[in-house]
Amino acid sequence: MSEWAQQPTELHVRHREADPSRDLDYPPLPEALAVGVYDNHTHLEISDGAPGSELDYREHLDRASSVGVKGVVQVGGDLETSRWSAQIAEREPRVLAAVALHPNEVPAYAAAGTLDAALAEIDALAAQPRVRAIGETGLDFFRTGEDWREAQLRAFEAHIQIAKNHGIALQIHDRDAHQAVMETLIRVGAPEKTVFHCFSGDAEMARFCADQGWYLSFAGTVTFKNAAYLREALESIPRDRILVETDAPFLTPHPYRGRPNSPYLIPTTLRAMAAHLETDVTMLAAQISSTTEEVYGLWDEDLPELIESLDRPE
Ligand SMILES: [Zn+2]
């Protein structure tokens, strides 16, 4: 077997937390998009679905390709998933990688005294040509308490610096920390390509971010009935600031909320966005596609040469 065809082995399989009230069936495939687009934030390493129906990363990508999702940014949240993300991007033309220590993982590294060493490894991974973003990083005041805010902030600042040093994008995780995230970016100086992953602010915050030249990535949450504020945010910014993502396996769009998510559900979210914006889905897809390439570069560049001579994995 060629190296290309081998499954990566370094990753311990991760399962989404069990919740007996959830429907574990993957939603049906949506109608294919006429113009392709990218999922700029997904976690293909987290398995979800009823036992026996979990999808591996290639199955996720094949389903995505079949409905016009051209590629994904696979996002790490600790050293193990960041290494895996970088490795998958090296062997799979439809994957680019983002690497970082998630703000909710930072306390564990800080408590173990290994935060600086872990940040140094993120910096080393960021030098790989198909690692095109530092993420997800940021601040999370929902799941991490006051005691660890200083460590979170220090790690966030270090991640911003790493993104700037390598000239790659920054993917922000911001949960209940809008003000602190924006203040930090302004104070430290945001990278040229700064993306708010799963944007969760209101229209006022959206306009502020767009005015800074930052990008807002909308997830399935923009389709939720109780999220009118996100649709107001969406319509209040220039179209060239808009990105779309799944954050799979989480945040599955309406009407499949709670079921497993996958990049193949991007068309469902995109159609809801186009309907709300009263624009043609094809035009929105074309615009988001070119914005995504502006932020992360092209998916088919920097592939190791050997890949061209090898077949796709079985
Ligand atoms: Zn995420």
PDB file of C-alpha atoms and ligand atoms in Angstrom:
ATOM      1  CA  MET A   1       0.000   0.000   0.000  1.00  0.00           C
ATOM      2  CA  SER A   2       1.282   3.453  -0.807  1.00  0.00           C
ATOM      3  CA  GLU A   3       1.693   6.028   1.902  1.00  0.00           C
ATOM      4  CA  TRP A   4      -1.120   7.934   0.241  1.00  0.00           C
ATOM      5  CA  ALA A   5      -3.542   5.084   0.738  1.00  0.00           C
ATOM      6  CA  GLN A   6      -2.745   4.488   4.384  1.00  0.00           C
ATOM      7  CA  GLN A   7      -5.089   5.611   7.075  1.00  0.00           C
ATOM      8  CA  PRO A   8      -3.410   7.960   9.521  1.00  0.00           C
ATOM      9  CA  THR A   9      -2.792   6.040  12.698  1.00  0.00           C
ATOM     10  CA  GLU A  10      -1.715   8.606  15.256  1.00  0.00           C
ATOM     11  CA  LEU A  11      -5.184   9.683  16.257  1.00  0.00           C
ATOM     12  CA  HIS A  12      -7.213   8.098  19.010  1.00  0.00           C
ATOM     13  CA  VAL A  13     -10.767   7.947  17.738  1.00  0.00           C
ATOM     14  CA  ARG A  14     -12.867  10.593  19.399  1.00  0.00           C
ATOM     15  CA  HIS A  15     -16.561  10.246  19.863  1.00  0.00           C
ATOM     16  CA  ARG A  16     -19.049  12.997  20.343  1.00  0.00           C
ATOM     17  CA  GLU A  17     -20.400  12.999  23.893  1.00  0.00           C
ATOM     18  CA  ALA A  18     -23.303  10.649  24.319  1.00  0.00           C
ATOM     19  CA  ASP A  19     -26.734  12.233  24.583  1.00  0.00           C
ATOM     20  CA  PRO A  20     -29.551   9.670  24.661  1.00  0.00           C
ATOM     21  CA  SER A  21     -32.136  12.228  23.530  1.00  0.00           C
ATOM     22  CA  ARG A  22     -30.466  12.845  20.162  1.00  0.00           C
ATOM     23  CA  ASP A  23     -31.490  11.389  16.810  1.00  0.00           C
ATOM     24  CA  LEU A  24     -28.251   9.779  15.622  1.00  0.00           C
ATOM     25  CA  ASP A  25     -29.210   9.329  11.966  1.00  0.00           C
ATOM     26  CA  TYR A  26     -27.261  11.343   9.416  1.00  0.00           C
ATOM     27  CA  PRO A  27     -29.598  13.648   7.469  1.00  0.00           C
ATOM     28  CA  PRO A  28     -30.253  12.861   3.774  1.00  0.00           C
ATOM     29  CA  LEU A  29     -27.995  14.305   1.070  1.00  0.00           C
ATOM     30  CA  PRO A  30     -29.229  17.726  -0.057  1.00  0.00           C
ATOM     31  CA  GLU A  31     -29.586  18.568  -3.721  1.00  0.00           C
ATOM     32  CA  ALA A  32     -26.165  19.279  -5.242  1.00  0.00           C
ATOM     33  CA  LEU A  33     -25.031  22.872  -5.685  1.00  0.00           C
ATOM     34  CA  ALA A  34     -24.574  24.065  -9.268  1.00  0.00           C
ATOM     35  CA  VAL A  35     -21.569  26.152  -8.167  1.00  0.00           C
ATOM     36  CA  GLY A  36     -19.254  24.613  -5.607  1.00  0.00           C
ATOM     37  CA  VAL A  37     -18.250  26.075  -2.278  1.00  0.00           C
ATOM     38  CA  TYR A  38     -16.029  25.207   0.708  1.00  0.00           C
ATOM     39  CA  ASP A  39     -16.661  24.256   4.333  1.00  0.00           C
ATOM     40  CA  ASN A  40     -14.084  26.440   6.103  1.00  0.00           C
ATOM     41  CA  HIS A  41     -14.424  24.832   9.558  1.00  0.00           C
ATOM     42  CA  THR A  42     -14.994  21.171  10.333  1.00  0.00           C
ATOM     43  CA  HIS A  43     -13.802  18.439  12.705  1.00  0.00           C
ATOM     44  CA  LEU A  44     -13.669  15.212  10.721  1.00  0.00           C
ATOM     45  CA  GLU A  45     -11.835  13.411  13.521  1.00  0.00           C
ATOM     46  CA  ILE A  46     -14.850  13.398  15.840  1.00  0.00           C
ATOM     47  CA  SER A  47     -17.017  10.415  15.089  1.00  0.00           C
ATOM     48  CA  ASP A  48     -20.770  10.689  15.413  1.00  0.00           C
ATOM     49  CA  GLY A  49     -23.837   8.772  14.312  1.00  0.00           C
ATOM     50  CA  ALA A  50     -25.543   5.566  15.348  1.00  0.00           C
ATOM     51  CA  PRO A  51     -23.173   2.652  16.036  1.00  0.00           C
ATOM     52  CA  GLY A  52     -22.083   1.201  12.698  1.00  0.00           C
ATOM     53  CA  SER A  53     -23.084   4.321  10.729  1.00  0.00           C
ATOM     54  CA  GLU A  54     -20.142   6.551  11.664  1.00  0.00           C
ATOM     55  CA  LEU A  55     -18.357   8.076   8.657  1.00  0.00           C
ATOM     56  CA  ASP A  56     -14.601   8.203   8.320  1.00  0.00           C
ATOM     57  CA  TYR A  57     -12.965  11.316   6.914  1.00  0.00           C
ATOM     58  CA  ARG A  58     -12.934  10.032   3.339  1.00  0.00           C
ATOM     59  CA  GLU A  59     -16.623   9.152   3.458  1.00  0.00           C
ATOM     60  CA  HIS A  60     -17.375  12.667   4.723  1.00  0.00           C
ATOM     61  CA  LEU A  61     -15.343  14.121   1.847  1.00  0.00           C
ATOM     62  CA  ASP A  62     -16.895  11.871  -0.802  1.00  0.00           C
ATOM     63  CA  ARG A  63     -20.401  12.797   0.276  1.00  0.00           C
ATOM     64  CA  ALA A  64     -19.370  16.462   0.322  1.00  0.00           C
ATOM     65  CA  SER A  65     -17.926  16.230  -3.206  1.00  0.00           C
ATOM     66  CA  SER A  66     -21.134  14.656  -4.466  1.00  0.00           C
ATOM     67  CA  VAL A  67     -23.173  17.748  -3.527  1.00  0.00           C
ATOM     68  CA  GLY A  68     -20.704  20.413  -4.661  1.00  0.00           C
ATOM     69  CA  VAL A  69     -18.652  20.994  -1.502  1.00  0.00           C
ATOM     70  CA  LYS A  70     -15.212  21.307  -3.056  1.00  0.00           C
ATOM     71  CA  GLY A  71     -13.047  21.209   0.042  1.00  0.00           C
ATOM     72  CA  VAL A  72     -12.837  21.719   3.780  1.00  0.00           C
ATOM     73  CA  VAL A  73     -10.614  23.274   6.398  1.00  0.00           C
ATOM     74  CA  GLN A  74     -10.025  20.536   8.978  1.00  0.00           C
ATOM     75  CA  VAL A  75      -9.543  22.187  12.368  1.00  0.00           C
ATOM     76  CA  GLY A  76      -7.477  20.961  15.297  1.00  0.00           C
ATOM     77  CA  GLY A  77      -8.053  21.822  18.933  1.00  0.00           C
ATOM     78  CA  ASP A  78      -5.108  20.233  20.727  1.00  0.00           C
ATOM     79  CA  LEU A  79      -1.721  18.821  19.734  1.00  0.00           C
ATOM     80  CA  GLU A  80      -3.027  15.428  18.688  1.00  0.00           C
ATOM     81  CA  THR A  81      -5.840  16.724  16.480  1.00  0.00           C
ATOM     82  CA  SER A  82      -3.631  19.486  15.091  1.00  0.00           C
ATOM     83  CA  ARG A  83      -1.005  16.952  14.031  1.00  0.00           C
ATOM     84  CA  TRP A  84      -3.719  14.780  12.490  1.00  0.00           C
ATOM     85  CA  SER A  85      -5.225  17.744  10.639  1.00  0.00           C
ATOM     86  CA  ALA A  86      -1.840  18.686   9.164  1.00  0.00           C
ATOM     87  CA  GLN A  87      -1.218  15.087   8.167  1.00  0.00           C
ATOM     88  CA  ILE A  88      -4.583  14.645   6.431  1.00  0.00           C
ATOM     89  CA  ALA A  89      -4.096  17.903   4.530  1.00  0.00           C
ATOM     90  CA  GLU A  90      -0.785  16.568   3.203  1.00  0.00           C
ATOM     91  CA  ARG A  91      -2.425  13.559   1.616  1.00  0.00           C
ATOM     92  CA  GLU A  92      -5.899  14.745   0.656  1.00  0.00           C
ATOM     93  CA  PRO A  93      -6.392  17.449  -2.007  1.00  0.00           C
ATOM     94  CA  ARG A  94      -9.790  18.382  -0.588  1.00  0.00           C
ATOM     95  CA  VAL A  95      -8.408  19.213   2.875  1.00  0.00           C
ATOM     96  CA  LEU A  96      -6.459  22.174   4.208  1.00  0.00           C
ATOM     97  CA  ALA A  97      -5.548  22.294   7.884  1.00  0.00           C
ATOM     98  CA  ALA A  98      -5.916  24.690  10.786  1.00  0.00           C
ATOM     99  CA  VAL A  99      -3.905  24.010  13.946  1.00  0.00           C
ATOM    100  CA  ALA A 100      -4.240  25.409  17.472  1.00  0.00           C
ATOM    101  CA  LEU A 101      -4.906  24.773  21.121  1.00  0.00           C
ATOM    102  CA  HIS A 102      -8.618  25.388  21.691  1.00  0.00           C
ATOM    103  CA  PRO A 103      -9.241  27.900  24.495  1.00  0.00           C
ATOM    104  CA  ASN A 104     -10.952  25.168  26.519  1.00  0.00           C
ATOM    105  CA  GLU A 105      -7.883  22.920  26.144  1.00  0.00           C
ATOM    106  CA  VAL A 106      -5.462  25.623  27.272  1.00  0.00           C
ATOM    107  CA  PRO A 107      -6.068  25.136  31.030  1.00  0.00           C
ATOM    108  CA  ALA A 108      -4.915  21.500  30.870  1.00  0.00           C
ATOM    109  CA  TYR A 109      -1.638  22.468  29.161  1.00  0.00           C
ATOM    110  CA  ALA A 110      -1.143  25.358  31.564  1.00  0.00           C
ATOM    111  CA  ALA A 111      -1.804  23.138  34.598  1.00  0.00           C
ATOM    112  CA  ALA A 112       0.689  20.567  33.329  1.00  0.00           C
ATOM    113  CA  GLY A 113       3.320  23.225  32.697  1.00  0.00           C
ATOM    114  CA  THR A 114       3.457  22.321  28.997  1.00  0.00           C
ATOM    115  CA  LEU A 115       1.710  25.321  27.440  1.00  0.00           C
ATOM    116  CA  ASP A 116       4.865  26.921  26.019  1.00  0.00           C
ATOM    117  CA  ALA A 117       6.098  23.646  24.545  1.00  0.00           C
ATOM    118  CA  ALA A 118       2.679  22.993  23.007  1.00  0.00           C
ATOM    119  CA  LEU A 119       2.604  26.478  21.480  1.00  0.00           C
ATOM    120  CA  ALA A 120       6.060  25.840  20.029  1.00  0.00           C
ATOM    121  CA  GLU A 121       4.750  22.717  18.326  1.00  0.00           C
ATOM    122  CA  ILE A 122       1.767  24.631  16.918  1.00  0.00           C
ATOM    123  CA  ASP A 123       4.271  27.142  15.548  1.00  0.00           C
ATOM    124  CA  ALA A 124       6.246  24.309  13.918  1.00  0.00           C
ATOM    125  CA  LEU A 125       3.101  22.768  12.375  1.00  0.00           C
ATOM    126  CA  ALA A 126       2.125  26.197  11.034  1.00  0.00           C
ATOM    127  CA  ALA A 127       5.190  26.126   8.790  1.00  0.00           C
ATOM    128  CA  GLN A 128       3.758  23.239   6.761  1.00  0.00           C
ATOM    129  CA  PRO A 129       2.491  24.503   3.407  1.00  0.00           C
ATOM    130  CA  ARG A 130      -1.000  23.001   3.672  1.00  0.00           C
ATOM    131  CA  VAL A 131      -1.554  24.355   7.184  1.00  0.00           C
ATOM    132  CA  ARG A 132      -3.290  27.568   6.142  1.00  0.00           C
ATOM    133  CA  ALA A 133      -4.771  28.790   9.408  1.00  0.00           C
ATOM    134  CA  ILE A 134      -4.203  28.985  13.144  1.00  0.00           C
ATOM    135  CA  GLY A 135      -7.412  27.829  14.770  1.00  0.00           C
ATOM    136  CA  GLU A 136      -9.419  27.356  16.575  1.00  0.00           C
ATOM    137  CA  THR A 137      -8.149  29.830  19.121  1.00  0.00           C
ATOM    138  CA  GLY A 138      -9.747  32.652  21.060  1.00  0.00           C
ATOM    139  CA  LEU A 139     -11.567  33.010  24.344  1.00  0.00           C
ATOM    140  CA  ASP A 140     -14.317  30.937  25.938  1.00  0.00           C
ATOM    141  CA  PHE A 141     -15.825  32.376  29.081  1.00  0.00           C
ATOM    142  CA  PHE A 142     -18.702  29.876  28.937  1.00  0.00           C
ATOM    143  CA  ARG A 143     -16.822  26.677  29.671  1.00  0.00           C
ATOM    144  CA  THR A 144     -13.627  28.031  31.233  1.00  0.00           C
ATOM    145  CA  GLY A 145     -13.798  29.851  34.554  1.00  0.00           C
ATOM    146  CA  GLU A 146     -12.058  32.988  35.797  1.00  0.00           C
ATOM    147  CA  ASP A 147      -9.060  31.097  37.183  1.00  0.00           C
ATOM    148  CA  TRP A 148      -7.855  30.213  33.712  1.00  0.00           C
ATOM    149  CA  ARG A 149      -8.637  33.399  31.851  1.00  0.00           C
ATOM    150  CA  GLU A 150      -5.101  34.684  32.065  1.00  0.00           C
ATOM    151  CA  ALA A 151      -3.722  31.492  30.525  1.00  0.00           C
ATOM    152  CA  GLN A 152      -6.404  31.597  27.813  1.00  0.00           C
ATOM    153  CA  LEU A 153      -5.542  35.174  26.992  1.00  0.00           C
ATOM    154  CA  ARG A 154      -1.820  34.457  26.878  1.00  0.00           C
ATOM    155  CA  ALA A 155      -2.389  31.497  24.549  1.00  0.00           C
ATOM    156  CA  PHE A 156      -4.726  33.545  22.333  1.00  0.00           C
ATOM    157  CA  GLU A 157      -2.095  36.273  21.997  1.00  0.00           C
ATOM    158  CA  ALA A 158       0.561  33.683  21.165  1.00  0.00           C
ATOM    159  CA  HIS A 159      -1.687  32.153  18.481  1.00  0.00           C
ATOM    160  CA  ILE A 160      -2.289  35.588  16.933  1.00  0.00           C
ATOM    161  CA  GLN A 161       1.472  36.075  16.752  1.00  0.00           C
ATOM    162  CA  ILE A 162       2.023  32.659  15.182  1.00  0.00           C
ATOM    163  CA  ALA A 163      -0.568  33.396  12.481  1.00  0.00           C
ATOM    164  CA  LYS A 164       1.113  36.717  11.718  1.00  0.00           C
ATOM    165  CA  ASN A 165       4.608  35.216  11.682  1.00  0.00           C
ATOM    166  CA  HIS A 166       3.547  32.619   9.129  1.00  0.00           C
ATOM    167  CA  GLY A 167       1.295  34.945   7.149  1.00  0.00           C
ATOM    168  CA  ILE A 168      -1.699  32.605   7.445  1.00  0.00           C
ATOM    169  CA  ALA A 169      -5.303  33.059   8.563  1.00  0.00           C
ATOM    170  CA  LEU A 170      -6.619  33.087  12.132  1.00  0.00           C
ATOM    171  CA  GLN A 171      -9.818  31.224  13.064  1.00  0.00           C
ATOM    172  CA  ILE A 172     -11.431  32.656  16.179  1.00  0.00           C
ATOM    173  CA  HIS A 173     -13.506  30.733  18.701  1.00  0.00           C
ATOM    174  CA  ASP A 174     -15.503  33.284  20.686  1.00  0.00           C
ATOM    175  CA  ARG A 175     -17.988  32.023  23.233  1.00  0.00           C
ATOM    176  CA  ASP A 176     -19.501  34.576  25.597  1.00  0.00           C
ATOM    177  CA  ALA A 177     -16.353  36.665  25.148  1.00  0.00           C
ATOM    178  CA  HIS A 178     -17.172  39.070  22.296  1.00  0.00           C
ATOM    179  CA  GLN A 179     -15.764  42.192  23.920  1.00  0.00           C
ATOM    180  CA  ALA A 180     -12.556  40.600  25.170  1.00  0.00           C
ATOM    181  CA  VAL A 181     -11.885  38.914  21.816  1.00  0.00           C
ATOM    182  CA  MET A 182     -12.338  42.124  19.839  1.00  0.00           C
ATOM    183  CA  GLU A 183     -10.275  44.167  22.311  1.00  0.00           C
ATOM    184  CA  THR A 184      -7.450  41.638  22.185  1.00  0.00           C
ATOM    185  CA  LEU A 185      -7.399  41.625  18.383  1.00  0.00           C
ATOM    186  CA  ILE A 186      -7.293  45.408  18.259  1.00  0.00           C
ATOM    187  CA  ARG A 187      -4.671  45.701  21.001  1.00  0.00           C
ATOM    188  CA  VAL A 188      -2.331  42.999  19.682  1.00  0.00           C
ATOM    189  CA  GLY A 189      -3.054  43.661  16.007  1.00  0.00           C
ATOM    190  CA  ALA A 190      -5.148  41.111  14.095  1.00  0.00           C
ATOM    191  CA  PRO A 191      -3.696  39.043  11.258  1.00  0.00           C
ATOM    192  CA  GLU A 192      -4.689  40.234   7.790  1.00  0.00           C
ATOM    193  CA  LYS A 193      -7.027  37.247   7.389  1.00  0.00           C
ATOM    194  CA  THR A 194      -9.035  36.968  10.594  1.00  0.00           C
ATOM    195  CA  VAL A 195     -12.140  34.763  10.610  1.00  0.00           C
ATOM    196  CA  PHE A 196     -14.795  34.589  13.321  1.00  0.00           C
ATOM    197  CA  HIS A 197     -15.713  30.915  13.184  1.00  0.00           C
ATOM    198  CA  CYS A 198     -19.400  30.220  13.917  1.00  0.00           C
ATOM    199  CA  PHE A 199     -20.091  33.919  14.250  1.00  0.00           C
ATOM    200  CA  SER A 200     -22.335  34.408  17.284  1.00  0.00           C
ATOM    201  CA  GLY A 201     -22.638  38.185  17.657  1.00  0.00           C
ATOM    202  CA  ASP A 202     -25.346  40.628  16.683  1.00  0.00           C
ATOM    203  CA  ALA A 203     -25.563  43.032  13.737  1.00  0.00           C
ATOM    204  CA  GLU A 204     -23.625  45.747  15.529  1.00  0.00           C
ATOM    205  CA  MET A 205     -20.709  43.436  16.262  1.00  0.00           C
ATOM    206  CA  ALA A 206     -20.870  42.070  12.712  1.00  0.00           C
ATOM    207  CA  ARG A 207     -20.524  45.552  11.267  1.00  0.00           C
ATOM    208  CA  PHE A 208     -17.624  46.330  13.611  1.00  0.00           C
ATOM    209  CA  CYS A 209     -15.808  43.151  12.529  1.00  0.00           C
ATOM    210  CA  ALA A 210     -16.482  43.799   8.838  1.00  0.00           C
ATOM    211  CA  ASP A 211     -15.171  47.351   9.231  1.00  0.00           C
ATOM    212  CA  GLN A 212     -11.886  45.915  10.530  1.00  0.00           C
ATOM    213  CA  GLY A 213     -11.666  43.756   7.403  1.00  0.00           C
ATOM    214  CA  TRP A 214     -12.391  40.566   9.355  1.00  0.00           C
ATOM    215  CA  TYR A 215     -14.428  37.685   7.961  1.00  0.00           C
ATOM    216  CA  LEU A 216     -17.561  36.191   9.501  1.00  0.00           C
ATOM    217  CA  SER A 217     -18.184  32.488   9.051  1.00  0.00           C
ATOM    218  CA  PHE A 218     -21.783  31.324   9.469  1.00  0.00           C
ATOM    219  CA  ALA A 219     -22.643  27.831  10.683  1.00  0.00           C
ATOM    220  CA  GLY A 220     -25.947  25.940  10.936  1.00  0.00           C
ATOM    221  CA  THR A 221     -26.890  28.221  13.824  1.00  0.00           C
ATOM    222  CA  VAL A 222     -27.855  30.880  11.249  1.00  0.00           C
ATOM    223  CA  THR A 223     -30.786  28.613  10.264  1.00  0.00           C
ATOM    224  CA  PHE A 224     -32.094  28.115  13.808  1.00  0.00           C
ATOM    225  CA  LYS A 225     -35.558  29.525  14.469  1.00  0.00           C
ATOM    226  CA  ASN A 226     -34.416  31.370  17.595  1.00  0.00           C
ATOM    227  CA  ALA A 227     -31.416  33.003  15.893  1.00  0.00           C
ATOM    228  CA  ALA A 228     -32.950  36.019  14.130  1.00  0.00           C
ATOM    229  CA  TYR A 229     -30.019  38.085  15.439  1.00  0.00           C
ATOM    230  CA  LEU A 230     -27.605  35.989  13.343  1.00  0.00           C
ATOM    231  CA  ARG A 231     -29.659  36.557  10.192  1.00  0.00           C
ATOM    232  CA  GLU A 232     -29.634  40.280  10.974  1.00  0.00           C
ATOM    233  CA  ALA A 233     -25.854  40.068  11.345  1.00  0.00           C
ATOM    234  CA  LEU A 234     -25.614  38.226   8.019  1.00  0.00           C
ATOM    235  CA  GLU A 235     -27.600  40.852   6.136  1.00  0.00           C
ATOM    236  CA  SER A 236     -25.780  43.776   7.724  1.00  0.00           C
ATOM    237  CA  ILE A 237     -22.297  43.095   6.314  1.00  0.00           C
ATOM    238  CA  PRO A 238     -20.803  43.275   2.816  1.00  0.00           C
ATOM    239  CA  ARG A 239     -21.101  39.983   0.936  1.00  0.00           C
ATOM    240  CA  ASP A 240     -17.328  39.740   0.555  1.00  0.00           C
ATOM    241  CA  ARG A 241     -16.922  39.245   4.333  1.00  0.00           C
ATOM    242  CA  ILE A 242     -19.153  36.133   4.439  1.00  0.00           C
ATOM    243  CA  LEU A 243     -17.941  32.535   4.793  1.00  0.00           C
ATOM    244  CA  VAL A 244     -19.872  29.327   5.476  1.00  0.00           C
ATOM    245  CA  GLU A 245     -19.002  26.315   7.636  1.00  0.00           C
ATOM    246  CA  THR A 246     -20.507  23.276   9.334  1.00  0.00           C
ATOM    247  CA  ASP A 247     -18.443  22.936  12.548  1.00  0.00           C
ATOM    248  CA  ALA A 248     -19.352  19.268  12.027  1.00  0.00           C
ATOM    249  CA  PRO A 249     -20.319  17.107  13.821  1.00  0.00           C
ATOM    250  CA  PHE A 250     -21.998  19.941  15.752  1.00  0.00           C
ATOM    251  CA  LEU A 251     -24.516  22.689  14.867  1.00  0.00           C
ATOM    252  CA  THR A 252     -26.467  20.758  12.224  1.00  0.00           C
ATOM    253  CA  PRO A 253     -28.705  23.117  10.253  1.00  0.00           C
ATOM    254  CA  HIS A 254     -32.501  23.233  10.464  1.00  0.00           C
ATOM    255  CA  PRO A 255     -34.512  21.015   9.951  1.00  0.00           C
ATOM    256  CA  TYR A 256     -31.932  18.472  11.153  1.00  0.00           C
ATOM    257  CA  ARG A 257     -30.838  20.250  14.319  1.00  0.00           C
ATOM    258  CA  GLY A 258     -29.341  17.817  16.835  1.00  0.00           C
ATOM    259  CA  ARG A 259     -28.535  15.097  14.289  1.00  0.00           C
ATOM    260  CA  PRO A 260     -24.930  14.384  13.204  1.00  0.00           C
ATOM    261  CA  ASN A 261     -23.438  17.074  10.988  1.00  0.00           C
ATOM    262  CA  SER A 262     -21.061  16.662   8.057  1.00  0.00           C
ATOM    263  CA  PRO A 263     -19.604  18.922   5.342  1.00  0.00           C
ATOM    264  CA  TYR A 264     -22.194  17.554   2.873  1.00  0.00           C
ATOM    265  CA  LEU A 265     -24.798  19.667   4.708  1.00  0.00           C
ATOM    266  CA  ILE A 266     -23.194  22.956   3.626  1.00  0.00           C
ATOM    267  CA  PRO A 267     -25.785  23.337   0.808  1.00  0.00           C
ATOM    268  CA  THR A 268     -28.583  23.304   3.405  1.00  0.00           C
ATOM    269  CA  THR A 269     -27.072  26.217   5.321  1.00  0.00           C
ATOM    270  CA  LEU A 270     -26.058  28.056   2.165  1.00  0.00           C
ATOM    271  CA  ARG A 271     -29.589  27.844   0.702  1.00  0.00           C
ATOM    272  CA  ALA A 272     -31.056  29.214   3.940  1.00  0.00           C
ATOM    273  CA  MET A 273     -28.564  32.094   3.833  1.00  0.00           C
ATOM    274  CA  ALA A 274     -29.345  32.858   0.182  1.00  0.00           C
ATOM    275  CA  ALA A 275     -33.079  32.774   0.881  1.00  0.00           C
ATOM    276  CA  HIS A 276     -32.676  35.186   3.766  1.00  0.00           C
ATOM    277  CA  LEU A 277     -30.498  37.507   1.685  1.00  0.00           C
ATOM    278  CA  GLU A 278     -32.992  37.204  -1.193  1.00  0.00           C
ATOM    279  CA  THR A 279     -30.165  36.337  -3.522  1.00  0.00           C
ATOM    280  CA  ASP A 280     -29.462  33.532  -5.923  1.00  0.00           C
ATOM    281  CA  VAL A 281     -27.741  30.574  -4.236  1.00  0.00           C
ATOM    282  CA  THR A 282     -25.405  30.192  -7.201  1.00  0.00           C
ATOM    283  CA  MET A 283     -24.196  33.765  -6.940  1.00  0.00           C
ATOM    284  CA  LEU A 284     -23.717  33.467  -3.192  1.00  0.00           C
ATOM    285  CA  ALA A 285     -21.798  30.204  -3.624  1.00  0.00           C
ATOM    286  CA  ALA A 286     -19.515  31.784  -6.236  1.00  0.00           C
ATOM    287  CA  GLN A 287     -18.818  34.756  -4.005  1.00  0.00           C
ATOM    288  CA  ILE A 288     -18.161  32.686  -0.868  1.00  0.00           C
ATOM    289  CA  SER A 289     -15.976  30.322  -2.840  1.00  0.00           C
ATOM    290  CA  SER A 290     -13.719  33.113  -4.044  1.00  0.00           C
ATOM    291  CA  THR A 291     -13.643  34.724  -0.586  1.00  0.00           C
ATOM    292  CA  THR A 292     -12.645  31.372   0.937  1.00  0.00           C
ATOM    293  CA  GLU A 293      -9.774  31.025  -1.538  1.00  0.00           C
ATOM    294  CA  GLU A 294      -8.719  34.588  -0.766  1.00  0.00           C
ATOM    295  CA  VAL A 295      -8.459  33.680   2.935  1.00  0.00           C
ATOM    296  CA  TYR A 296      -6.877  30.205   2.773  1.00  0.00           C
ATOM    297  CA  GLY A 297      -5.357  29.988  -0.700  1.00  0.00           C
ATOM    298  CA  LEU A 298      -6.036  27.232  -3.234  1.00  0.00           C
ATOM    299  CA  TRP A 299      -6.799  23.677  -2.182  1.00  0.00           C
ATOM    300  CA  ASP A 300      -4.834  22.016  -4.967  1.00  0.00           C
ATOM    301  CA  GLU A 301      -1.571  23.848  -4.260  1.00  0.00           C
ATOM    302  CA  ASP A 302       1.407  22.625  -2.235  1.00  0.00           C
ATOM    303  CA  LEU A 303       0.459  18.965  -2.453  1.00  0.00           C
ATOM    304  CA  PRO A 304       3.443  16.670  -2.180  1.00  0.00           C
ATOM    305  CA  GLU A 305       4.448  15.702  -5.711  1.00  0.00           C
ATOM    306  CA  LEU A 306       4.105  11.993  -5.134  1.00  0.00           C
ATOM    307  CA  ILE A 307       0.367  12.345  -4.718  1.00  0.00           C
ATOM    308  CA  GLU A 308      -0.157  13.207  -8.355  1.00  0.00           C
ATOM    309  CA  SER A 309       1.030   9.790  -9.430  1.00  0.00           C
ATOM    310  CA  LEU A 310      -1.085   7.878  -6.945  1.00  0.00           C
ATOM    311  CA  ASP A 311      -4.701   6.873  -7.026  1.00  0.00           C
ATOM    312  CA  ARG A 312      -7.298   8.053  -4.570  1.00  0.00           C
ATOM    313  CA  PRO A 313      -7.608   5.790  -1.517  1.00  0.00           C
ATOM    314  CA  GLU A 314     -10.113   2.936  -1.707  1.00  0.00           C
TER     315      GLU A 314
HETATM  316 ZN    ZN B   1     -14.948  24.043  15.806  1.00  0.00          ZN
END
